[in-house]
Short mmCIF file of C-alpha atoms in Angstrom, two decimals:
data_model
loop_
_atom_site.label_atom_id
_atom_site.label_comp_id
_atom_site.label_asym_id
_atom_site.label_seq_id
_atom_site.Cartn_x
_atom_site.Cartn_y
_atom_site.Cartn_z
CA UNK A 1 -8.07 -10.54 -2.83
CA UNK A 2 -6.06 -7.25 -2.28
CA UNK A 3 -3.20 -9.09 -2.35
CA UNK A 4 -2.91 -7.73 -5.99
CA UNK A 5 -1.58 -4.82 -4.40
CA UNK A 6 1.98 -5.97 -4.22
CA UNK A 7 2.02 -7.39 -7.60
CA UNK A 8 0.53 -4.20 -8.96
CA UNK A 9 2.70 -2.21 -7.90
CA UNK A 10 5.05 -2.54 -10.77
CA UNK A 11 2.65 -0.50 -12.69
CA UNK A 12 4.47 2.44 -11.47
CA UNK A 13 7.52 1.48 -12.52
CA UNK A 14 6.68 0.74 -15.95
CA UNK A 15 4.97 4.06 -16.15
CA UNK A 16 7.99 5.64 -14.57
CA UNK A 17 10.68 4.12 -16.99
CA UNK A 18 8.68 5.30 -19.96
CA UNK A 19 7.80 9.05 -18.47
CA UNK A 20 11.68 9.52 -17.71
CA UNK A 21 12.44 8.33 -21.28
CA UNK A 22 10.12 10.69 -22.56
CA UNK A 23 10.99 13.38 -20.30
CA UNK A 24 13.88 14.67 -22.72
CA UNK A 25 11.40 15.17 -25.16
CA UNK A 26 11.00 18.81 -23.98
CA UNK A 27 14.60 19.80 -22.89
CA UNK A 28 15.59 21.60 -26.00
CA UNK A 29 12.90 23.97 -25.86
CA UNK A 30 13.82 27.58 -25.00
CA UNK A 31 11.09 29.31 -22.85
CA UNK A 32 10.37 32.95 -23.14
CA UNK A 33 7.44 35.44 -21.88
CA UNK A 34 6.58 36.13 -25.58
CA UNK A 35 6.96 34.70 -28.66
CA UNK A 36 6.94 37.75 -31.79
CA UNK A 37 8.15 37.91 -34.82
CA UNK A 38 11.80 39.84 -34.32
CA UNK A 39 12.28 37.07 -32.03
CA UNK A 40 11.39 33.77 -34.50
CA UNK A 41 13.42 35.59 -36.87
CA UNK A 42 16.45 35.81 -34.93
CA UNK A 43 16.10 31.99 -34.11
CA UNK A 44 14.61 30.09 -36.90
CA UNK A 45 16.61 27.13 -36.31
CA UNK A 46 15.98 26.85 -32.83
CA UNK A 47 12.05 28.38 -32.27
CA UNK A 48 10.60 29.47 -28.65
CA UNK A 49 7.86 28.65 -27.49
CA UNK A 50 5.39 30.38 -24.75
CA UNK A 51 5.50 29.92 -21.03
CA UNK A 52 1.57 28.63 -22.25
CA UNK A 53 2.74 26.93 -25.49
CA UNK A 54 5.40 25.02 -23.65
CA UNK A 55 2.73 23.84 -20.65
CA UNK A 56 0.87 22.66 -23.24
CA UNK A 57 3.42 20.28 -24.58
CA UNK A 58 4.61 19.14 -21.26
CA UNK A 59 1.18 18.27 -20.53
CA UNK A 60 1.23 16.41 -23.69
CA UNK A 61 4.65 14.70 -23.86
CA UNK A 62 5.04 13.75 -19.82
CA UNK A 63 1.42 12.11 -19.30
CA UNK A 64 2.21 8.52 -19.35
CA UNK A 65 0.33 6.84 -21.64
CA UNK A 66 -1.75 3.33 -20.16
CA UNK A 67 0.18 0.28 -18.89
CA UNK A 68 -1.68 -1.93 -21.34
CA UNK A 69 -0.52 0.57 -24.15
CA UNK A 70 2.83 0.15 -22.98
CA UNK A 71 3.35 -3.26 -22.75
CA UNK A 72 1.31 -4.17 -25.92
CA UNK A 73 3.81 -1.97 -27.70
CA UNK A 74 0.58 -0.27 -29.36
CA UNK A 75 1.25 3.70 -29.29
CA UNK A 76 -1.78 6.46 -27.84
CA UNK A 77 -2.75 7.74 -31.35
CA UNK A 78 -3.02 4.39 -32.89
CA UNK A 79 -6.55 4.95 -33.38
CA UNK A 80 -6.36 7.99 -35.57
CA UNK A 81 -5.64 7.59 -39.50
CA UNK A 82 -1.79 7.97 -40.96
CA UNK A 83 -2.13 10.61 -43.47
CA UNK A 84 -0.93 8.93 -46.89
CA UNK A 85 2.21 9.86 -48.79
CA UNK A 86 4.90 9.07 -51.25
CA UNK A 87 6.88 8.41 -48.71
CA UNK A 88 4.51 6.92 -45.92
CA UNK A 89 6.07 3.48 -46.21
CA UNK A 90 9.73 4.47 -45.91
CA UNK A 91 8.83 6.89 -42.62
CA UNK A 92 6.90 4.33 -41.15
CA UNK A 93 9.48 1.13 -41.27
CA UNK A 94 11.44 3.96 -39.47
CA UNK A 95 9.10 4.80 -36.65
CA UNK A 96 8.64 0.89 -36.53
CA UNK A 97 12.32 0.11 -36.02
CA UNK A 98 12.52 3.26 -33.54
CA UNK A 99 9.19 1.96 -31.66
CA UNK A 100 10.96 -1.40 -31.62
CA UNK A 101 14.39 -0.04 -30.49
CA UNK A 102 12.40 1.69 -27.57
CA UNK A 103 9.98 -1.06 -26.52
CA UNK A 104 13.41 -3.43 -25.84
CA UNK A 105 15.17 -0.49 -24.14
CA UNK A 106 11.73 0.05 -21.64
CA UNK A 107 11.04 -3.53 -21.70
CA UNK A 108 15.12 -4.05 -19.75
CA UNK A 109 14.49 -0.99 -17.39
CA UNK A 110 11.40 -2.33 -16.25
CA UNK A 111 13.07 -5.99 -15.80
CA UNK A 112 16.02 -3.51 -13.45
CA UNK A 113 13.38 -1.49 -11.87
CA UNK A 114 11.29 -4.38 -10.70
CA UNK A 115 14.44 -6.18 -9.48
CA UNK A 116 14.83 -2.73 -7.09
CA UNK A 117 11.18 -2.86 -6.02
CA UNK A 118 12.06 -6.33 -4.86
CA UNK A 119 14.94 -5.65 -3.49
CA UNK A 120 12.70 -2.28 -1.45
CA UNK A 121 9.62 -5.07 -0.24
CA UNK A 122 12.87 -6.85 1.68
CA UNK A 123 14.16 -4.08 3.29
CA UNK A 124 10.83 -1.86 3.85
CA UNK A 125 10.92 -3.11 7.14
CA UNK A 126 14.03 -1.41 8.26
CA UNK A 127 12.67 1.48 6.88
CA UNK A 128 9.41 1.23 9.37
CA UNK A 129 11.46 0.19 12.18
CA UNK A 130 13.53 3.57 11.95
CA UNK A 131 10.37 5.26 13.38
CA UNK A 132 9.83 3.54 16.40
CA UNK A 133 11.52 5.52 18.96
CA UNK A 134 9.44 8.23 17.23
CA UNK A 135 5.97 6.49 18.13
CA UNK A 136 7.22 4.43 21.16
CA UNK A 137 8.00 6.02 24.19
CA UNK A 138 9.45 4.77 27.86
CA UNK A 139 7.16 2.85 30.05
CA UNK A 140 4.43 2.57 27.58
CA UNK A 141 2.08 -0.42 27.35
CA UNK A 142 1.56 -1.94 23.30
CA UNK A 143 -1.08 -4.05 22.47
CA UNK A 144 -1.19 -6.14 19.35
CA UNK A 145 -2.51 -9.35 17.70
CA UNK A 146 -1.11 -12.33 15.97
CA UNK A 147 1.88 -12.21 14.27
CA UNK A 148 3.31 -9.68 12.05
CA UNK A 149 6.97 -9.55 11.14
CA UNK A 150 6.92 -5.68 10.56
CA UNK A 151 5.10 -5.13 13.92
CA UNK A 152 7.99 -7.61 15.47
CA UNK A 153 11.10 -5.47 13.97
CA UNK A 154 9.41 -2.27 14.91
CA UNK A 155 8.99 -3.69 18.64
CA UNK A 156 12.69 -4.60 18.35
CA UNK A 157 13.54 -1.58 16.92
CA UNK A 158 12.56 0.31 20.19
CA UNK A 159 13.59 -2.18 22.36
CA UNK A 160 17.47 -1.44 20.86
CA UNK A 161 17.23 2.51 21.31
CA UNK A 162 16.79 1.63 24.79
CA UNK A 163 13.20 1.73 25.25
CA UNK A 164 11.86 0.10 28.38
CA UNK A 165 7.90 -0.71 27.55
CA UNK A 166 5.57 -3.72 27.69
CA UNK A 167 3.96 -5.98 25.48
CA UNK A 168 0.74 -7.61 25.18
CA UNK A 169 0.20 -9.87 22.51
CA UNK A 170 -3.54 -11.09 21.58
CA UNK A 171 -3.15 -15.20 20.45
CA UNK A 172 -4.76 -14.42 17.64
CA UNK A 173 -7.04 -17.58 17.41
CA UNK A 174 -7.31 -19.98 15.59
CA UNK A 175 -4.15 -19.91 14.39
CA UNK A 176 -2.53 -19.04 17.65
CA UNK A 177 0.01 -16.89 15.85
CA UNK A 178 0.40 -14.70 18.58
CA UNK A 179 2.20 -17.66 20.59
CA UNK A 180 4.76 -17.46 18.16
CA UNK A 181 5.64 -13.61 18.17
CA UNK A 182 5.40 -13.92 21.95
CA UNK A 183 8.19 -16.17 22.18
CA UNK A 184 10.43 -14.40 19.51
CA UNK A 185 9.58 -10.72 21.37
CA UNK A 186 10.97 -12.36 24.95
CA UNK A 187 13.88 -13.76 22.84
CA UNK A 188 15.10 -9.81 21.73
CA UNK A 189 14.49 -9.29 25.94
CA UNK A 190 11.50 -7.80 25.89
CA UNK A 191 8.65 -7.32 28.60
CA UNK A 192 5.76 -9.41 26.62
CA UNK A 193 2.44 -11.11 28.53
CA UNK A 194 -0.29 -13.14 26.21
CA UNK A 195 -3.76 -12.50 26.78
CA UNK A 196 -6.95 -14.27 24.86
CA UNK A 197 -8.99 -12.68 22.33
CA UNK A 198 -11.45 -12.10 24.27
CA UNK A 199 -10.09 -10.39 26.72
CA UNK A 200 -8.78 -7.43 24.79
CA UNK A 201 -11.91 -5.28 25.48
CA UNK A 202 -11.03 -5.85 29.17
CA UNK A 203 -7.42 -4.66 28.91
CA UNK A 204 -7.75 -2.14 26.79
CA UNK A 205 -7.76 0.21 29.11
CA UNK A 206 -4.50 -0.29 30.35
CA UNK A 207 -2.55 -0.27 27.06
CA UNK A 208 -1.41 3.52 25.33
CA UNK A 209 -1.13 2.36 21.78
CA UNK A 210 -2.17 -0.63 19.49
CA UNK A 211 0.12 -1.51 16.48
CA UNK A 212 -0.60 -3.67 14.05
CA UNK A 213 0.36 -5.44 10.66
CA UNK A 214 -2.10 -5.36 7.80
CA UNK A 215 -2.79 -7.13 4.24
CA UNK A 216 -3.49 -4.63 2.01
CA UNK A 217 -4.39 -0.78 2.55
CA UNK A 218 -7.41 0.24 0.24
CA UNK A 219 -7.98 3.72 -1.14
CA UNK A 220 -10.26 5.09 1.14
CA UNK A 221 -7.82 4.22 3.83
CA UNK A 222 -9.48 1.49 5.04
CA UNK A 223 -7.17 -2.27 6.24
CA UNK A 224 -7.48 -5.52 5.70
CA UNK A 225 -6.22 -7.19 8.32
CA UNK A 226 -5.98 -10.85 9.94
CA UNK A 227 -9.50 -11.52 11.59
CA UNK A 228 -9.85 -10.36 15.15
CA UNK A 229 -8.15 -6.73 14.22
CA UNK A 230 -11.51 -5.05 13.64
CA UNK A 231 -12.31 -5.70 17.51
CA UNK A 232 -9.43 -4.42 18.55
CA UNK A 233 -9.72 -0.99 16.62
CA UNK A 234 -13.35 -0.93 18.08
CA UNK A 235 -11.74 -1.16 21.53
CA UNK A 236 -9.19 1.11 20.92
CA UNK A 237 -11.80 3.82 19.78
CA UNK A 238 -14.04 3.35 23.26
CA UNK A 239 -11.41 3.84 25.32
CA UNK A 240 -9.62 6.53 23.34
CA UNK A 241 -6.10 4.27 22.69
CA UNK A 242 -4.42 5.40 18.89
CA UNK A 243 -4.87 2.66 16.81
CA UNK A 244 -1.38 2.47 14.30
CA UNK A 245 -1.30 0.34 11.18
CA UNK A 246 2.01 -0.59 10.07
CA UNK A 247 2.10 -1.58 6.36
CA UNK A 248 5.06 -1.05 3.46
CA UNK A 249 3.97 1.20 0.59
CA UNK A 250 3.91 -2.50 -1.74
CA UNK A 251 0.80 -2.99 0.36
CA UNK A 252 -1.57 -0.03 -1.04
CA UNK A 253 -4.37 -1.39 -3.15
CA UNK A 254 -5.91 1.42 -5.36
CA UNK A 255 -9.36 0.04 -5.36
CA UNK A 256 -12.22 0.52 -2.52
CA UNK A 257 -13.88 -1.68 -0.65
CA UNK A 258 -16.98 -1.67 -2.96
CA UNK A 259 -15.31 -2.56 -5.84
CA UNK A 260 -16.69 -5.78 -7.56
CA UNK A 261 -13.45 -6.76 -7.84
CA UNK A 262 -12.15 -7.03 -4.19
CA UNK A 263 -13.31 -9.54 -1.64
CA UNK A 264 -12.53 -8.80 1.41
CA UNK A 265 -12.47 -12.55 3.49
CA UNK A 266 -11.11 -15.55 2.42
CA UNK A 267 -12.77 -18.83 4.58
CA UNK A 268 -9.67 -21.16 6.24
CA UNK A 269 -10.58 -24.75 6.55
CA UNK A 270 -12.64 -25.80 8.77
CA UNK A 271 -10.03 -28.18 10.69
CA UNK A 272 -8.46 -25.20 12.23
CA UNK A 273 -11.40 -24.61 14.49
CA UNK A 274 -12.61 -28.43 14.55
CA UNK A 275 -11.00 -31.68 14.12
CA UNK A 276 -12.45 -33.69 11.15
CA UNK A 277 -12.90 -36.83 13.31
CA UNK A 278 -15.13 -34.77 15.83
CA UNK A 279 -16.84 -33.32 12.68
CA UNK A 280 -18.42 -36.59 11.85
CA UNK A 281 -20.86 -36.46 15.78
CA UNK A 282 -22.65 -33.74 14.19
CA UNK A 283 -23.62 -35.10 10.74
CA UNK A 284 -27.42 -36.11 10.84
CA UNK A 285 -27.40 -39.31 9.42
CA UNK A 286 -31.49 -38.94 9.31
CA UNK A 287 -31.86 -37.30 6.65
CA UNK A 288 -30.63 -38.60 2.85
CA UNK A 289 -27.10 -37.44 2.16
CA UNK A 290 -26.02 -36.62 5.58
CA UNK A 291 -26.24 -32.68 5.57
CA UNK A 292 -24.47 -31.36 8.78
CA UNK A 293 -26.37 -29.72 11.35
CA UNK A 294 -23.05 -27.84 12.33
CA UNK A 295 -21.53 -25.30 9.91
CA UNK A 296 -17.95 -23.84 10.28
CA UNK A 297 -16.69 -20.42 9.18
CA UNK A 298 -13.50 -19.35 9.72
CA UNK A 299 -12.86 -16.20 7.95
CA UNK A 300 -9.21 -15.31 7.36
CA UNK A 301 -9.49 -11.07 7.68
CA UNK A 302 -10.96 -8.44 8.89
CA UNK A 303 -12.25 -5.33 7.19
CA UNK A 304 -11.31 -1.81 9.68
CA UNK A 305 -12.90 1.01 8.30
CA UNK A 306 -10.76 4.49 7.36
CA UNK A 307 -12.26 5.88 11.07
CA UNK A 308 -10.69 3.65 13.60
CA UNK A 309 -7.44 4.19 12.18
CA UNK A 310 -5.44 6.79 13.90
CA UNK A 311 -2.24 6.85 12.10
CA UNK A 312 -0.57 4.74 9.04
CA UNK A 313 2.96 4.03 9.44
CA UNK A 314 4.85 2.84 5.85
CA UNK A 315 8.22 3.15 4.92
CA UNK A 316 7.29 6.47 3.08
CA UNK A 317 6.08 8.39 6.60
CA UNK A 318 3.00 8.18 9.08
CA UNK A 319 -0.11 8.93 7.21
CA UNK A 320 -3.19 10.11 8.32
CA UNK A 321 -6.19 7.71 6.30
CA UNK A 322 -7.53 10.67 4.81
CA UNK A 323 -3.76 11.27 2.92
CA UNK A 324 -3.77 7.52 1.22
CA UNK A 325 -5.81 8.11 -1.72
CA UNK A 326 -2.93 10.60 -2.43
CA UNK A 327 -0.15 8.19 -1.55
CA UNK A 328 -1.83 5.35 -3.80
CA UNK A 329 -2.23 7.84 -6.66
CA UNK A 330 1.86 8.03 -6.61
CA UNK A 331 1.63 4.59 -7.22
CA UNK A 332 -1.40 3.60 -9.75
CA UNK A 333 -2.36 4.91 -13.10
CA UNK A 334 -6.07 5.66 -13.49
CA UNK A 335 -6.16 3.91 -16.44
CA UNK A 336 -4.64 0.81 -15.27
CA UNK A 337 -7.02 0.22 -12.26
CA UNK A 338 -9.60 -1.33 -14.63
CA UNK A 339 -7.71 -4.59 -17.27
CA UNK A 340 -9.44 -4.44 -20.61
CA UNK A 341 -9.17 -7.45 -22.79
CA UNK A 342 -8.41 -6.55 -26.16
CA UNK A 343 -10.78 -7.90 -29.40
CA UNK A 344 -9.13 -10.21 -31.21
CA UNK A 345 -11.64 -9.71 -33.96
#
């Protein structure tokens, strides 16, 4: 599942820890239009380099190396040959030691850095919240579905900036989560009225904006999101409503909705639509083995496509879809999106 999303994101921060260790790599090197000969001799203790000679090596010292490299402590170039010398052991027991000193050092900044993006997934709401009197304006009418606790705090957020609007909350069946944000929205004081899923296509009409919660936000923009959502957005788009997606940044997934490696449902059990005693009336008893002529599915999300989407709200911004491939890049290494497991041969 996409859920991967959240864990992945301390890719980054490894990736970040080593670029900014590697950074200072490059900040003893004067820069200068041209590099001749008067000038090298001048400085042959401290050479210049190029405004093209010094790209060059920026390019080459700040591109951060794979995430598996990293953490396997196995450097870029380990492919290429060591040239052989007299003193090739010597100088490399003292790259190992320095490799080793540097591993430890990375290995306790990313144990820090991961504690902060923990730390950032707790208070990303707040962060969200601080745009809703941006997005939410008097007298307006918000649909939603289920329950989402960022869509509750950015409700609540409003609500405290003096904001006088209504709420109406699809149950979100069959779960019924809905019931439950209903009751906690009328216990912050606000205006809130449940309506069944099926009648969101006939209210629709009434309501200026839909906001909604979301699983995981994949690269071509598209959500997953608790089943039911996708109707919504479809109902949103016929009558012309914006359709917002509120979702913190540890909820990007760098992969598409193609990708072998994502599925986007996950089935419930079947007891959440049907009880298991009433189950047993519908088994044919005919036929040898008792197959059912009753099947449940109950799929746990929906897929919205990039399209229906008017506006992504995360605790970095709003978003248009067509901007999250960039925002994800921020977050992912190319390399990384595929795991490789290494021969042990």
């Amino acid at each position: 599942m996409p859920s991967r999303a959240s864990a992945s994101c301390s890719s980054l921060l490894i990736l970040e820890e080593d670029l900014s260790s590697t950074a200072t790599a490059i900040g003893g090197l004067s820069l200068t239009a041209d590099s001749d000969g008067d000038y090298e001799a001048e400085h042959e203790d401290h050479p210049a380099l190029s405004a093209a000679s010094l790209a060059a090596s920026a390019r080459s010292t700040l591109r951060a190396p794979s995430l598996q490299t990293l953490l396997e402590d196995i450097p870029d170039s380990a492919a290429a040959p060591c040239a052989s010398s007299s003193g090739g052991d010597s100088e490399g027991r003292t790259k190992s030691a320095e490799k080793s000193s540097r591993s430890k050092k990375l290995k306790g900044d990313v144990i820090e850095a991961i504690n902060e993006l923990i730390q950032d997934i707790d208070t990303c709401h707040e962060q969200i919240s601080e745009q809703a009197v941006e997005h939410i304006h008097q007298n307006e009418m918000i649909l939603t579905l289920g329950r989402s606790r960022t869509v509750k705090e950015f409700l609540c957020a409003a609500k405290d900036k003096k904001r006088s609007f209504r709420v109406f909350v699809a149950e979100g069946a069959p779960r019924y989560q809905g019931h439950v944000l209903a009751k906690e929205l009328v216990g912050k004081g606000l205006q809130t009225t449940i309506i069944p899923d099926s009648a969101v296509f006939a209210m629709i009409s009434r309501v200026n904006m839909v906001i909604v919660g979301a699983h995981a936000i994949m690269a071509n923009g598209g959500v997953i999101a608790p089943v039911g959502i996708n109707m919504v957005a479809l109902a949103a788009q016929r009558h012309a409503v914006p359709f917002v997606v509120l979702a913190g940044s540890h909820k990007l997934c760098p992969l598409y909705p193609h990708n072998p490696e994502v599925l986007l449902n996950d089935l419930k059990s079947p007891s959440e639509l049907l009880d298991f005693g009433e189950f047993s009336d519908c088994m044919d008893f005919g036929t040898m083995g008792g197959s059912p002529l009753l099947h449940i599915v109950n799929p746990a999300f929906d897929y919205v496509p990039p399209k229906l989407v008017s506006l992504f709200i995360t605790d970095r911004g709003g978003h248009n879809p067509s901007y999250m491939y960039r925002l994800i890049s921020d977050y992912y290494s190319a390399d990384d999106l595929v795991v490789k497991r290494r021969s042990t041969s």
